[in-house]
Short mmCIF file of C-alpha atoms in Angstrom, two decimals:
data_model
loop_
_atom_site.label_atom_id
_atom_site.label_comp_id
_atom_site.label_asym_id
_atom_site.label_seq_id
_atom_site.Cartn_x
_atom_site.Cartn_y
_atom_site.Cartn_z
CA MET A 176 178.87 56.28 94.65
CA ARG A 177 181.78 58.30 92.07
CA THR A 178 181.92 60.94 94.91
CA LYS A 179 186.01 62.23 95.73
CA TYR A 180 187.67 59.83 97.43
CA ALA A 181 184.63 56.32 97.14
CA ILE A 182 186.80 53.83 98.06
CA ARG A 183 188.44 55.08 101.45
CA LYS A 184 184.07 55.88 101.70
CA LEU A 185 183.17 52.81 101.53
CA VAL A 186 186.84 50.97 103.74
CA GLU A 187 185.33 53.56 106.51
CA LYS A 188 181.16 52.34 106.22
CA ALA A 189 183.27 48.79 106.42
CA LEU A 190 186.17 49.82 110.03
CA ASP A 191 182.84 51.40 111.30
CA ILE A 192 180.50 48.45 110.81
CA LYS A 193 183.44 45.57 111.18
CA LYS A 194 182.45 43.60 108.92
CA LEU A 195 183.26 43.69 104.62
CA THR A 196 180.56 42.16 103.22
CA PRO A 197 180.08 41.64 99.31
CA GLU A 198 178.02 45.19 99.05
CA ILE A 199 180.99 47.15 100.25
CA GLU A 200 183.25 45.21 98.26
CA ASN A 201 181.79 45.30 95.13
CA GLU A 202 180.93 48.91 95.04
CA ILE A 203 184.61 49.37 96.01
CA ASN A 204 185.47 47.07 93.32
CA SER A 205 183.29 48.94 90.61
CA GLU A 206 185.07 52.17 91.84
CA LEU A 207 188.57 50.37 90.74
CA THR A 208 187.36 49.34 87.50
CA GLU A 209 185.22 52.57 86.13
CA LEU A 210 188.35 55.12 87.43
CA GLY A 211 191.31 52.94 86.31
CA TYR A 212 192.88 54.25 88.55
CA ILE A 213 193.66 54.97 92.37
CA SER A 214 194.34 57.75 94.60
CA ASP A 215 196.96 57.90 97.31
CA VAL A 216 194.50 58.36 99.97
CA ASP A 217 192.27 55.36 98.30
CA TYR A 218 195.17 53.12 99.00
CA GLU A 219 196.01 53.87 102.00
CA ALA A 220 192.49 53.44 103.03
CA LEU A 221 192.88 49.66 101.44
CA GLU A 222 195.74 49.27 103.03
CA LEU A 223 194.75 49.96 106.16
CA LEU A 224 191.50 47.92 105.22
CA MET A 225 193.49 45.23 104.42
CA ALA A 226 196.19 45.44 107.92
CA GLU A 227 192.62 45.06 110.12
CA MET A 228 191.35 42.04 108.75
CA ASP A 229 194.82 40.41 109.02
CA ALA A 230 194.47 42.32 112.38
CA GLY A 231 191.57 40.26 112.74
CA ARG A 232 189.75 43.27 113.65
CA ILE A 233 187.78 43.31 110.61
CA GLN A 234 185.02 39.95 109.16
CA LEU A 235 184.82 39.08 105.80
CA VAL A 236 180.85 38.04 105.72
CA PRO A 237 180.04 34.92 103.25
CA ASN A 238 177.85 35.62 100.41
CA LEU A 239 175.57 33.87 101.04
CA GLY A 240 174.49 32.55 97.37
CA TYR A 241 171.20 33.78 96.09
CA SER A 242 170.24 33.21 92.85
#
């Protein structure tokens, strides 16, 4: 993805569809791994995502396990 605040953009996508899909989660993890750090903006976005999930407003979509 490699854009400024890519994690924030991924979180916005999850908030828009009200789901954290395995694809979005994998992209977030890839960004974190590639960057090796997290910006304040991305950190705040992840905090918001976790708060929304804790409140039940964002559904965690499980991986269907297809191989």
